[in-house]
Short mmCIF file of C-alpha atoms and ligand atoms in Angstrom, two decimals:
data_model
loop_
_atom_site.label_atom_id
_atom_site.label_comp_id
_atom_site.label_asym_id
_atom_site.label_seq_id
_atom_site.Cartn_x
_atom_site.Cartn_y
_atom_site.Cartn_z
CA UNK B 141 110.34 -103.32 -4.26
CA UNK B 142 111.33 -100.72 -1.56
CA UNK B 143 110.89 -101.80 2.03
CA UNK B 144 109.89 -99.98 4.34
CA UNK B 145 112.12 -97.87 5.77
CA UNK B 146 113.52 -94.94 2.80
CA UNK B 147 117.41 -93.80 3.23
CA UNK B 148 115.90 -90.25 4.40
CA UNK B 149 113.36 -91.90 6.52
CA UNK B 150 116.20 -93.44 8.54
CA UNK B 151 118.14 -90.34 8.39
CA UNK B 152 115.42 -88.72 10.06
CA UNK B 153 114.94 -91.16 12.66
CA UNK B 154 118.63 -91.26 13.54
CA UNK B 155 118.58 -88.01 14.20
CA UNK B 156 115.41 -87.62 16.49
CA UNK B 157 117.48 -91.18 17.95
CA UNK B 158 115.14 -93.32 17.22
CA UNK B 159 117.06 -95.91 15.58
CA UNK B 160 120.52 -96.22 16.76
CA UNK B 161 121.92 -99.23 15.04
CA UNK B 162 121.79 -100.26 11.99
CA UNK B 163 122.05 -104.08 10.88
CA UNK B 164 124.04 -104.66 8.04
CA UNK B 165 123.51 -107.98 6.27
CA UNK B 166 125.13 -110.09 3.74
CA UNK B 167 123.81 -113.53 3.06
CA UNK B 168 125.68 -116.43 3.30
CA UNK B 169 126.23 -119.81 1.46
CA UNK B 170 123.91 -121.48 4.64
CA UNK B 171 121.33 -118.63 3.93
CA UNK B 172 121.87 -117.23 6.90
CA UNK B 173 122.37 -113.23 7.95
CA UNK B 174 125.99 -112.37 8.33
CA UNK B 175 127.61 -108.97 8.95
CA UNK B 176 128.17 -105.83 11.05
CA UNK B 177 125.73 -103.44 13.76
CA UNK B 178 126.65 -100.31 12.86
CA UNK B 179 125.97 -97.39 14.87
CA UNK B 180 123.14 -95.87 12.99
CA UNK B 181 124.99 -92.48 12.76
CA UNK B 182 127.86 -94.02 11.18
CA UNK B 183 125.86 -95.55 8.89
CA UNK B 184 123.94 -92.40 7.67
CA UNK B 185 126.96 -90.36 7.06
CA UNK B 186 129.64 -92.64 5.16
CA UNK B 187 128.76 -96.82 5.66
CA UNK B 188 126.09 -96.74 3.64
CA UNK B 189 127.95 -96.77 0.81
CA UNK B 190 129.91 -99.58 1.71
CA UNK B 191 131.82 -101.84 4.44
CA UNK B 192 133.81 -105.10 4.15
CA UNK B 193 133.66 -108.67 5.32
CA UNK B 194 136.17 -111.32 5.23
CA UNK B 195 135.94 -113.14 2.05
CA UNK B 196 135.90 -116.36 4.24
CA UNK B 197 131.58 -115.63 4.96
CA UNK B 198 131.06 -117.49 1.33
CA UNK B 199 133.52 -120.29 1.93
CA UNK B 200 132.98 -121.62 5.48
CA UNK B 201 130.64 -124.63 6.88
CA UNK B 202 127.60 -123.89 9.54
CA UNK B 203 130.51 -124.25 12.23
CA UNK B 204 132.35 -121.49 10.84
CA UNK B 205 135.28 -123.91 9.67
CA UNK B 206 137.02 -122.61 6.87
CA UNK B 207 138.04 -126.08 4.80
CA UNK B 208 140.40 -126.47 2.04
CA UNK B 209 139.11 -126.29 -1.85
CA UNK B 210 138.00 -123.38 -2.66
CA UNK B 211 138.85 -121.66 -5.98
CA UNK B 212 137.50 -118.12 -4.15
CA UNK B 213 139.12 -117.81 -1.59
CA UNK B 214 141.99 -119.95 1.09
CA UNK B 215 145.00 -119.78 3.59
CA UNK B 216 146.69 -119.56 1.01
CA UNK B 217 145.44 -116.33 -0.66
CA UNK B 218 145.09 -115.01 2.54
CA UNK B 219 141.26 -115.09 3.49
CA UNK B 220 141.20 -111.13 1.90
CA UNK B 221 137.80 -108.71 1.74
CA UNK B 222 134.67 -108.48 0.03
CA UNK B 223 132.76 -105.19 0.12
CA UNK B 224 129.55 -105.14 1.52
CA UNK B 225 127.80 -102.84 -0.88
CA UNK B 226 124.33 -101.75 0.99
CA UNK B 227 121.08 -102.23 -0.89
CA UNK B 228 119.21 -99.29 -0.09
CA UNK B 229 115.88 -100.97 -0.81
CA UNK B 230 116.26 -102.75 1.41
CA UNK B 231 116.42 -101.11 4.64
CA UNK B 232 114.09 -101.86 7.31
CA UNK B 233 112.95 -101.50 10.68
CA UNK B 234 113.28 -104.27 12.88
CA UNK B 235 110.76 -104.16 15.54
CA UNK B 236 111.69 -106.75 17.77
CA UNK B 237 115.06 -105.43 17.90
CA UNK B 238 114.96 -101.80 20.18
CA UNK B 239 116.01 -98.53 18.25
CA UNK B 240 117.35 -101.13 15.01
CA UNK B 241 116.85 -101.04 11.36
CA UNK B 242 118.59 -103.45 9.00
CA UNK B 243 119.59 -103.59 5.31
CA UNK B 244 120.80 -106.53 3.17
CA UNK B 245 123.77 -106.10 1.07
CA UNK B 246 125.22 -107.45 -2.43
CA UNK B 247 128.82 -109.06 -2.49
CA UNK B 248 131.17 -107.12 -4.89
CA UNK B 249 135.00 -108.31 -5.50
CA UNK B 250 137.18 -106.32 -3.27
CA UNK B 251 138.82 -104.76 -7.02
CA UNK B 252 136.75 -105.00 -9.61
CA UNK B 253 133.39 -104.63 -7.37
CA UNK B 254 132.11 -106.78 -9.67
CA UNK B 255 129.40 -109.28 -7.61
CA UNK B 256 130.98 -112.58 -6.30
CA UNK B 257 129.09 -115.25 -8.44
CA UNK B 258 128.67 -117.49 -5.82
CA UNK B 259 127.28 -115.45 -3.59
CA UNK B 260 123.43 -116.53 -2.77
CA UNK B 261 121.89 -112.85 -3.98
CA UNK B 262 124.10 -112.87 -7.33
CA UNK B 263 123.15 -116.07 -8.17
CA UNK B 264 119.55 -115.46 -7.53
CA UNK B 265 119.94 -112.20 -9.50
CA UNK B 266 121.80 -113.97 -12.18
CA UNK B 267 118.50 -116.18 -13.37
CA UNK B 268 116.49 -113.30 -12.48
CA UNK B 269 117.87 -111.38 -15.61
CA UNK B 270 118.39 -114.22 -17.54
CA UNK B 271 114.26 -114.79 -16.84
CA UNK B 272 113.87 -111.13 -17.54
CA UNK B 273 115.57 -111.48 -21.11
CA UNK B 274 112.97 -113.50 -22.00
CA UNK B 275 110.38 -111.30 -21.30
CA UNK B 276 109.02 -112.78 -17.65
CA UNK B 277 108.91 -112.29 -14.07
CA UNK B 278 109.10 -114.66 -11.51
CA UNK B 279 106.81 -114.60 -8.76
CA UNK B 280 107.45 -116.86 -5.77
CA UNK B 281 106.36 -117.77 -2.05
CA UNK B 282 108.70 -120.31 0.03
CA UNK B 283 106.54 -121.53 3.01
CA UNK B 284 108.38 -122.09 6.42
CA UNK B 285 107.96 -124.74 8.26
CA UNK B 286 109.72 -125.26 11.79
CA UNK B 287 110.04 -126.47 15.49
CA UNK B 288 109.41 -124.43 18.53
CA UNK B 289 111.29 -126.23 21.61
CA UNK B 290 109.90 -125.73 25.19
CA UNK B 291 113.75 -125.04 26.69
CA UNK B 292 115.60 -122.27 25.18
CA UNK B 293 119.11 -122.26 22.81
CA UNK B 294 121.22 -122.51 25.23
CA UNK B 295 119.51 -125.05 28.25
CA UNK B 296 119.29 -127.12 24.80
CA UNK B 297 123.30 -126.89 24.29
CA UNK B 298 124.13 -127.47 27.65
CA UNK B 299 121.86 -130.58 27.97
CA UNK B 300 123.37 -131.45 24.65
CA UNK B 301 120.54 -131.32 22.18
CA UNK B 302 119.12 -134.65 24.62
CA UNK B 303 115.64 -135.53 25.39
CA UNK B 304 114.36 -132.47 23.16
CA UNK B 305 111.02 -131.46 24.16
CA UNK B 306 108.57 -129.44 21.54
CA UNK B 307 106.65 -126.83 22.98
CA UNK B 308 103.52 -128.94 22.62
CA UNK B 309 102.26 -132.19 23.34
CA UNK B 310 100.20 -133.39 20.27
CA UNK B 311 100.02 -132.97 16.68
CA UNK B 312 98.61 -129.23 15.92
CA UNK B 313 97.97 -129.40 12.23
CA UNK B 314 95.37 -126.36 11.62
CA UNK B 315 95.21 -126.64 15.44
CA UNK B 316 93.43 -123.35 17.11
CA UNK B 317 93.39 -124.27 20.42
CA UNK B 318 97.35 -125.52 20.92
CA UNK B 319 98.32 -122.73 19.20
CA UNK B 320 96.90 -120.33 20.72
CA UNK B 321 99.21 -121.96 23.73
CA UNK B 322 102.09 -120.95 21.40
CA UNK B 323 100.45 -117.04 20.63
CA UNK B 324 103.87 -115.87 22.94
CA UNK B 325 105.89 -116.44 20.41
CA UNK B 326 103.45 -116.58 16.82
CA UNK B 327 102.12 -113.32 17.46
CA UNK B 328 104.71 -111.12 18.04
CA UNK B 329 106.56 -112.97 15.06
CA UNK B 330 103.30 -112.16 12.71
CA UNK B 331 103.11 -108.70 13.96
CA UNK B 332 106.93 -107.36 13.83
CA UNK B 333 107.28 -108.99 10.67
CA UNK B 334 104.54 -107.56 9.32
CA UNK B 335 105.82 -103.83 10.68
CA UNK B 336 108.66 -104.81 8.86
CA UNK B 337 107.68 -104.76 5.47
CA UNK B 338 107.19 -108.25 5.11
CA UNK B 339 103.71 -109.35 3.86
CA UNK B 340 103.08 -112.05 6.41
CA UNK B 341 99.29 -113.86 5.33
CA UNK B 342 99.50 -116.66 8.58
CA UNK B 343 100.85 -118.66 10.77
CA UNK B 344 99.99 -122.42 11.65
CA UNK B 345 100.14 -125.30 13.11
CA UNK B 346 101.77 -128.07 11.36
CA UNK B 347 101.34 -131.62 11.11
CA UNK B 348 103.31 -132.65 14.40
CA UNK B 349 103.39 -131.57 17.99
CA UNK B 350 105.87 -128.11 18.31
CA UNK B 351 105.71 -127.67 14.43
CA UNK B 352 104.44 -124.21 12.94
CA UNK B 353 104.07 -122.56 9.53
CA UNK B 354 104.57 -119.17 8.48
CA UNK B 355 103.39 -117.85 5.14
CA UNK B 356 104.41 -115.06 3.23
CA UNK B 357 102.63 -113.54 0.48
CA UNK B 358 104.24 -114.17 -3.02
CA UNK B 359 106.29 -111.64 -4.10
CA UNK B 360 108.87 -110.96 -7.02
CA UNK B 361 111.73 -113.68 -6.74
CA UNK B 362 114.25 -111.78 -4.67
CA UNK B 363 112.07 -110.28 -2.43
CA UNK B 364 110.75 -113.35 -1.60
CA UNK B 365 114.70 -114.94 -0.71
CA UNK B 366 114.87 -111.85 1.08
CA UNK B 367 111.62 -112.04 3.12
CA UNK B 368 112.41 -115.88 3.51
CA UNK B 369 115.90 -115.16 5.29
CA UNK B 370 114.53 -111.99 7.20
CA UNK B 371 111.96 -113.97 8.84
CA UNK B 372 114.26 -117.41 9.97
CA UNK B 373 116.57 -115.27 11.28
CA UNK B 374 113.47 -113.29 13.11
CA UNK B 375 111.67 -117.35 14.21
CA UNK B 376 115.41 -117.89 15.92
CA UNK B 377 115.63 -114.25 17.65
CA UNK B 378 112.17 -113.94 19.14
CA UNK B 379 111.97 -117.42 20.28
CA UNK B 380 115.18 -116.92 21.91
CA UNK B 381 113.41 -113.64 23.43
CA UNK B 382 110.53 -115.67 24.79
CA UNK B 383 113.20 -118.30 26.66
CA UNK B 384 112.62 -120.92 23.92
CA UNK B 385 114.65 -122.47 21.02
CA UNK B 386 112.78 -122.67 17.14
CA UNK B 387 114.88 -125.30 14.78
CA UNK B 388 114.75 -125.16 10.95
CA UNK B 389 116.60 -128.72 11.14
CA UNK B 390 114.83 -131.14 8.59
CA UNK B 391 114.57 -134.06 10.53
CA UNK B 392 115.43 -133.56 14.26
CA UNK B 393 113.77 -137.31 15.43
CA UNK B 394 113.49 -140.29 13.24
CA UNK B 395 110.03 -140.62 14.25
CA UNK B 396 108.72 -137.15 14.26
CA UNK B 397 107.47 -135.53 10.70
CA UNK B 398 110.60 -133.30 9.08
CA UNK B 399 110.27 -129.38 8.25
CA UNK B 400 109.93 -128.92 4.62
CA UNK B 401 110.09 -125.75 2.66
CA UNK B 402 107.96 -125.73 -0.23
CA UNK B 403 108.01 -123.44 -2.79
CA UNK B 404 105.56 -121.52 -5.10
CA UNK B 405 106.19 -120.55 -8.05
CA UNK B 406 104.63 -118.40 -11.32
CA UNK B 407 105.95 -116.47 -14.14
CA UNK B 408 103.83 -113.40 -15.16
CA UNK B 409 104.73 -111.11 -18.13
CA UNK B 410 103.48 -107.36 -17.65
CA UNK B 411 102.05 -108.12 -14.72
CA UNK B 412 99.72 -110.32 -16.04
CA UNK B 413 99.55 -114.21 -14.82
CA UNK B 414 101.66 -116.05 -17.88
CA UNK B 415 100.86 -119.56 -16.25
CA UNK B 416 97.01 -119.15 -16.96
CA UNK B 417 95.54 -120.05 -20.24
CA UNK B 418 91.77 -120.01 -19.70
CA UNK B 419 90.99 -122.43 -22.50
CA UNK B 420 93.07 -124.57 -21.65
CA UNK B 421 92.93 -127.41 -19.66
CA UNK B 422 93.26 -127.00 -15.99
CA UNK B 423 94.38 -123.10 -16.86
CA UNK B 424 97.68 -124.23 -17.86
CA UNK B 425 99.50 -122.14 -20.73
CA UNK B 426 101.94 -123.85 -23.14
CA UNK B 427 104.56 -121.69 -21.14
CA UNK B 428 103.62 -123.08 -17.79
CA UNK B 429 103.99 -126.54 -19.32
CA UNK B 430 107.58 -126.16 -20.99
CA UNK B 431 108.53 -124.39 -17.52
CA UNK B 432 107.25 -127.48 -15.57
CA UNK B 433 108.81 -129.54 -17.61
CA UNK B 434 112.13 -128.18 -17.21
CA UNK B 435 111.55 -128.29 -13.05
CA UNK B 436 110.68 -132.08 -13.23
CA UNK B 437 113.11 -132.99 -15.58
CA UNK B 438 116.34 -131.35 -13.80
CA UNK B 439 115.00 -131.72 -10.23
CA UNK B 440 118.08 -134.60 -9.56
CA UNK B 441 120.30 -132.11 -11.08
CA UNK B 442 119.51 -129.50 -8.26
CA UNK B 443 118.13 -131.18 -5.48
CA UNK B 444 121.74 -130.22 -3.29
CA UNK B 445 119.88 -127.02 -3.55
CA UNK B 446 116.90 -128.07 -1.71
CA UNK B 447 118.63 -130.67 0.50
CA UNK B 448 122.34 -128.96 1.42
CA UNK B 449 123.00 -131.05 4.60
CA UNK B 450 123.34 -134.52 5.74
CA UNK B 451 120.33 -134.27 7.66
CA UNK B 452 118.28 -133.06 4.84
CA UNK B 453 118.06 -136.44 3.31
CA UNK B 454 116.81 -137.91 6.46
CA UNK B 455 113.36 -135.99 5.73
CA UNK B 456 112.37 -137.97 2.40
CA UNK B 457 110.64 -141.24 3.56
CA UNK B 458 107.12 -142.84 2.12
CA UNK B 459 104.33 -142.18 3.57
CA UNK B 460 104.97 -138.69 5.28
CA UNK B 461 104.07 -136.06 3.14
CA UNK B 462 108.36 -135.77 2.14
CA UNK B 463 108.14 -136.49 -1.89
CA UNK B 464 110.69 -138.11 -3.48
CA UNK B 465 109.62 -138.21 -6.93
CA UNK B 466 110.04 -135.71 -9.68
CA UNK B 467 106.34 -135.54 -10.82
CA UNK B 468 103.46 -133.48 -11.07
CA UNK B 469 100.35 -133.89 -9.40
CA UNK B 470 97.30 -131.77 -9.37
CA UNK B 471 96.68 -130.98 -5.93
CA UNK B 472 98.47 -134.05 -4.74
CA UNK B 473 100.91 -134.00 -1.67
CA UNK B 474 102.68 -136.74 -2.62
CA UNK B 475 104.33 -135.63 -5.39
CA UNK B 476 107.13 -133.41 -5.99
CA UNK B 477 105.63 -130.71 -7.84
CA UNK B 478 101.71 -130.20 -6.66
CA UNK B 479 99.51 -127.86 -9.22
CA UNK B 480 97.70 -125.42 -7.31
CA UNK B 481 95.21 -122.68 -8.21
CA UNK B 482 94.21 -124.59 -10.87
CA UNK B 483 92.11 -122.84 -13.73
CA UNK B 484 92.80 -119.74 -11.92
CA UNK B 485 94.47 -116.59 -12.29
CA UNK B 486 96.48 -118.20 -9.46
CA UNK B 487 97.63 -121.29 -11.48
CA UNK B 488 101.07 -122.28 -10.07
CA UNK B 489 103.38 -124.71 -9.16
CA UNK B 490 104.45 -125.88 -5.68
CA UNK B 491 107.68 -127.90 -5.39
CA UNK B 492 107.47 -129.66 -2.66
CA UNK B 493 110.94 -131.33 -2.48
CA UNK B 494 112.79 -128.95 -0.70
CA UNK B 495 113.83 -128.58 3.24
CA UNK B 496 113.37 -126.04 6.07
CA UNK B 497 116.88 -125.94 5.84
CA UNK B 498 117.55 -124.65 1.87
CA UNK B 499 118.71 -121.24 1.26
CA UNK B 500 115.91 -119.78 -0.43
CA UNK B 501 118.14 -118.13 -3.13
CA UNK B 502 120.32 -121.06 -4.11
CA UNK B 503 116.86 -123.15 -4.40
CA UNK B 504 114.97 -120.81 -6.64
CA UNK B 505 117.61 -120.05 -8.70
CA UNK B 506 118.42 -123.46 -9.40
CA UNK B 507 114.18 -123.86 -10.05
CA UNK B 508 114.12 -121.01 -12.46
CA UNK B 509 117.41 -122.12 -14.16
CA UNK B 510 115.37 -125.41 -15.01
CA UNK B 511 112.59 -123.84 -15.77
CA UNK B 512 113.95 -121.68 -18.36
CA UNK B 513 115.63 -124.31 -19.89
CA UNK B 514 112.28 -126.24 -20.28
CA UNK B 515 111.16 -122.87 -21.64
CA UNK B 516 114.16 -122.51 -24.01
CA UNK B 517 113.77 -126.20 -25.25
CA UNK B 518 110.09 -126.34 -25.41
CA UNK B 519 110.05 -129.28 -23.59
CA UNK B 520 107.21 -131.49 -23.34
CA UNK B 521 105.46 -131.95 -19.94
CA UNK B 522 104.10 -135.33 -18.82
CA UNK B 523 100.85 -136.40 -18.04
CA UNK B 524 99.92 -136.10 -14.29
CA UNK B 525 100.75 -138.58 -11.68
CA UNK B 526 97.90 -139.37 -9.49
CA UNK B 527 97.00 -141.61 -6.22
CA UNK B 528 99.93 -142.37 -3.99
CA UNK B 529 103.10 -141.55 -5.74
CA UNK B 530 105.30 -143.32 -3.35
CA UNK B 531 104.19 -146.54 -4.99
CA UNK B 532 104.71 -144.97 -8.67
CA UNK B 533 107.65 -147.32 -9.87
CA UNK B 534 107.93 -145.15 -13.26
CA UNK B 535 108.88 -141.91 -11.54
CA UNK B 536 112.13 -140.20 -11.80
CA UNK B 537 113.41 -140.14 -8.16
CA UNK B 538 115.69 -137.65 -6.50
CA UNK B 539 119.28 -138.19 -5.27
CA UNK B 540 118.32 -139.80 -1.93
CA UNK B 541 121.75 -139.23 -0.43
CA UNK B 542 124.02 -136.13 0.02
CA UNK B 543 126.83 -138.09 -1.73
CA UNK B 544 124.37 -138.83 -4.63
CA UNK B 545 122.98 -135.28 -4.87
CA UNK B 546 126.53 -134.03 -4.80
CA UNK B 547 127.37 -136.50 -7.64
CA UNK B 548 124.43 -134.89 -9.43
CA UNK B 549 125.18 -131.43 -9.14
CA UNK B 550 128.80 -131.77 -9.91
CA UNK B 551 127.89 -133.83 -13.39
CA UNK B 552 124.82 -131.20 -14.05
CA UNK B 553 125.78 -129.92 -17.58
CA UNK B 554 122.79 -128.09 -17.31
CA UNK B 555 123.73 -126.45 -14.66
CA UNK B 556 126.79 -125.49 -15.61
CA UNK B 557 125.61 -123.75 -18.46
CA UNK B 558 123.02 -121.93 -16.62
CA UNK B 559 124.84 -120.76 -13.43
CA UNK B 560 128.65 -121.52 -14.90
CA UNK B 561 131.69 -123.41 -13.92
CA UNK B 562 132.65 -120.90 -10.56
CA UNK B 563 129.12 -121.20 -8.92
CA UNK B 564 128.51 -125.03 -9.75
CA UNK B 565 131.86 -125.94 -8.12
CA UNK B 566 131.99 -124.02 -5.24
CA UNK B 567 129.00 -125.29 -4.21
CA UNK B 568 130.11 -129.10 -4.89
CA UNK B 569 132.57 -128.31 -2.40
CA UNK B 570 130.76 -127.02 -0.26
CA UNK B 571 128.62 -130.38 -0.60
CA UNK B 572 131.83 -132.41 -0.18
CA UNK B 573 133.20 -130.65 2.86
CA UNK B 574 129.69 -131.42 4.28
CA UNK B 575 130.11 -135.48 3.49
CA UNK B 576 133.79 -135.57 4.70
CA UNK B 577 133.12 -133.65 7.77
CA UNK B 578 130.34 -136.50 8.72
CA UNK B 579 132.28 -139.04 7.43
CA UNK B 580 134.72 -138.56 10.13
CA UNK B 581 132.25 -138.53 12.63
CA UNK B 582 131.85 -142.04 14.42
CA UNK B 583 127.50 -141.65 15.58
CA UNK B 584 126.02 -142.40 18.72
CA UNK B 585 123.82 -145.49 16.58
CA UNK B 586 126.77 -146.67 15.85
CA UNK B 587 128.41 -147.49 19.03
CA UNK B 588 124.68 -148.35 20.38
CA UNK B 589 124.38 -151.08 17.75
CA UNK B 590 127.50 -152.36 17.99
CA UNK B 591 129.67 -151.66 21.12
CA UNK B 592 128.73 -155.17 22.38
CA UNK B 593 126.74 -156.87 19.87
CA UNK B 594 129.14 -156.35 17.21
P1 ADP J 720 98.23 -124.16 0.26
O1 ADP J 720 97.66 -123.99 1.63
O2 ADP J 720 97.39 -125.01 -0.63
O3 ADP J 720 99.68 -124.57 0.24
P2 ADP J 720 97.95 -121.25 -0.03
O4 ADP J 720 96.70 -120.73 -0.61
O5 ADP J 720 98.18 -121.08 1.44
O6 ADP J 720 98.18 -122.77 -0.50
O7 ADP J 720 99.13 -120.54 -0.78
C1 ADP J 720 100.44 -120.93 -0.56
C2 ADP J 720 101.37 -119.84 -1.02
O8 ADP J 720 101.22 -119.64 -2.43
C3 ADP J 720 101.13 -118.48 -0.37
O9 ADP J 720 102.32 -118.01 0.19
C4 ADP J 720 100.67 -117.60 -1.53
O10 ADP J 720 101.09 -116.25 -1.38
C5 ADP J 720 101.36 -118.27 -2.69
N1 ADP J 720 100.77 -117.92 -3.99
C6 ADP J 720 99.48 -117.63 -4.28
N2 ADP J 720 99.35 -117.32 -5.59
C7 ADP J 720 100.58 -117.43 -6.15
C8 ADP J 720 101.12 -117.25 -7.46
N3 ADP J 720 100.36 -116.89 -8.47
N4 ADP J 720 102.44 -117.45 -7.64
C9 ADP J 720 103.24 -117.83 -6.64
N5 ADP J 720 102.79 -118.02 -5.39
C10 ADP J 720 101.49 -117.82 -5.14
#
């Protein structure tokens, strides 16, 4: 789907010098925006084409560290290019950035220009197609969930990250008075999103004092990862504009609720809904069921993909609306996977395992790679869970650790076969750096608890 900014659009508004930079964007194994500002002149005549990173943006940690292991890339093979290769349909304006547009770009090998397999868009793309084979579309919507902090970024560093205060006192779940408080930094967020091409439907508040929502309307798969990484990056830059701090951290307190990410998901074949069966029960077709089955069954498999950090485990307790079960419930948020819509043309399925942290195209690939394989295998779907599935002692349940979830991934023959051998490693590297780097890391509980007791 074209944004909404055309390549002679832009051209046209360089010229007049309206837009003078132009962001160019590749995204990285974190799912964050990486890359160049171009001056927008520069990039109308010749970098449109293409630029080039460092081949280091898909092999370092969120601290930039480059660590040892990588089959892709090293010291040793001297940390050489990708190319950057813009995706036209991309390109945006970016209205809370003065005189900017922005584009996202595909990673191509600096020889071949082949895409990099590991990178986040390629493997998105990769199930995409694989989907497509078969004759479907995915359509998804990842909800975001995060923090707004009364201090900004960097009073927050220098105090550092102590006594963190949320910009509001009390719980705000579907609140309209406390956040209307918060209206400084929603609205503008809402509104330049929206300018931007991205179908914004609301913001909200969520179930804990300083915690918002944004949703997105569902779009086509990659669009969606796309929107998804648009708009975190645009959370962080406005609230930085506004003199506060937003946080896509999981868990930042033990005893305040975590930021999830939860993610919605349907398959439609020429454009019509291929979840919805109307005689059948609840709506669901036969399709919908094999595909559910596949997500339920191979959720340990890929939860690293919904849970990448140390921290993201610290989100999945009972009781707080963080499942840790691989079943489906309809219209139950304890579960894993929640039916909504149901008996609709809507029909769908919510996962609602993953973090605010995930990278949204690492997590659905991963989804529709297990849903296709339920697809391919005709696998049968269980009956639905129901009433508090925290207590259901029959469930599957989720790596509940980093360590485990790495463990999982690494062994995932499904996997594997669906994303291959060069995308399933890297990223159990990238999932072991993360462990050793903590690992090494003696905690502040630690000393508390035991400095003189121990
Ligand atoms: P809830 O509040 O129950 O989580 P919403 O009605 O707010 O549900 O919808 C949540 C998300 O589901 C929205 O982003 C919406 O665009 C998306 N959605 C609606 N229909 C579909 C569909 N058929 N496939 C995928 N996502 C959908």
């Amino acid at each position: 789907m074209a944004a909404n900014l055309s390549f002679d659009t832009l051209k046209e508004a360089v010229g007049s010098g309206e837009i003078d930079t132009v962001l160019v964007c590749m995204v990285d194994m974190q799912g964050r925006l990486m890359g160049k500002r171009f001056h927008a002149v520069n990039f109308v005549e010749s970098s449109f084409e293409e630029t080039h990173c460092c081949n280091y943006l898909l092999a370092t940690d969120l601290e930039m560290a480059t660590p040892p292991g990588y089959a892709s890339t090293s010291w040793e093979g001297g940390y050489g290019d990708y190319v950057m290769a813009p995706d036209l349909s991309t390109l945006r304006h970016v209205p809370w950035l003065e005189g900017t547009a922005m584009v996202l770009c595909d990673v191509l090998d600096h020889d071949t220009h082949k895409p990099v397999p590991h990178s986040p868009r390629a493997v998105l793309k990769a199930q995409i197609a694989r989907l497509k084979a078969l004759g479907f579309d995915a359509m998804m919507a990842t909800e975001l969930e995060f923090f707004l902090f009364e201090k900004s970024f960097d009073e927050i560093r220098k105090d550092g990250f102590r006594d963190l205060a949320p910009i509001s006192g009390y719980n705000e779940d579907y609140h309209i008075l406390q956040t209307t408080k918060e209206e400084g930094v929603m609205r503008p967020l809402r509104n330049h999103l929206f300018a931007a091409g991205i179908p914004v439907e609301n913001t909200k508040g969520e179930a804990e004092a300083g915690q918002e929502e944004l949703n997105i309307r569902y779009s086509p798969a990659l669009d969606c990862a796309d929107y998804h990484t648009i708009a975190k990056n645009a959370v962080k830059e406005i609230a930085w504009q506004k003199g506060h701090a937003a946080s896509f951290l999981p868990k930042w307190h033990k005893d305040r609720i975590g930021s999830s990410s939860h993610v919605h998901q349907s398959l439609w074949q020429d454009s019509k809904p291929a979840f919805f069966d109307a005689d059948a029960d609840l709506g669901m077709s036969d399709l919908m069921k094999h595909y559910m089955a596949g997500l339920i069954a191979f959720a340990p498999d890929y939860t690293y993909f919904l849970a990448p950090y140390i921290n993201s485990y610290k989100r999945f307790s009972k009781g707080t609306f963080a499942p840790t079960k691989s079943v489906w419930s309809v219209d139950n948020r304890t579960a894993g996977f929640r039916l909504c819509g149901v008996g609709t043309k809507g029909v769908r399925v919510e996962c609602r395992i993953g973090g605010s942290d995930l990278n949204p195209y690492l997590a659905q690939a991963a989804m529709l790679a297990a849903g296709i394989k339920g697809i391919e295998d005709k696998m049968t779907l269980a009956p639905a869970t129901s009433g508090d599935v925290y207590d259901d002692a029959k469930a599957t349940v989720i790596p509940s650790t980093l360590r485990a979830a790495t463990e999982t991934l690494r062994n995932s023959t499904f996997l594997r076969e669906a994303m291959g051998d060069v995308v399933v490693d890297h990223y159990t590297r990238a999932a072991e750096w993360e462990q050793e780097e903590f690992d090494r890391v003696v905690t502040d509980w630690e000393i508390a608890r035991g400095f003189e007791r121990a």
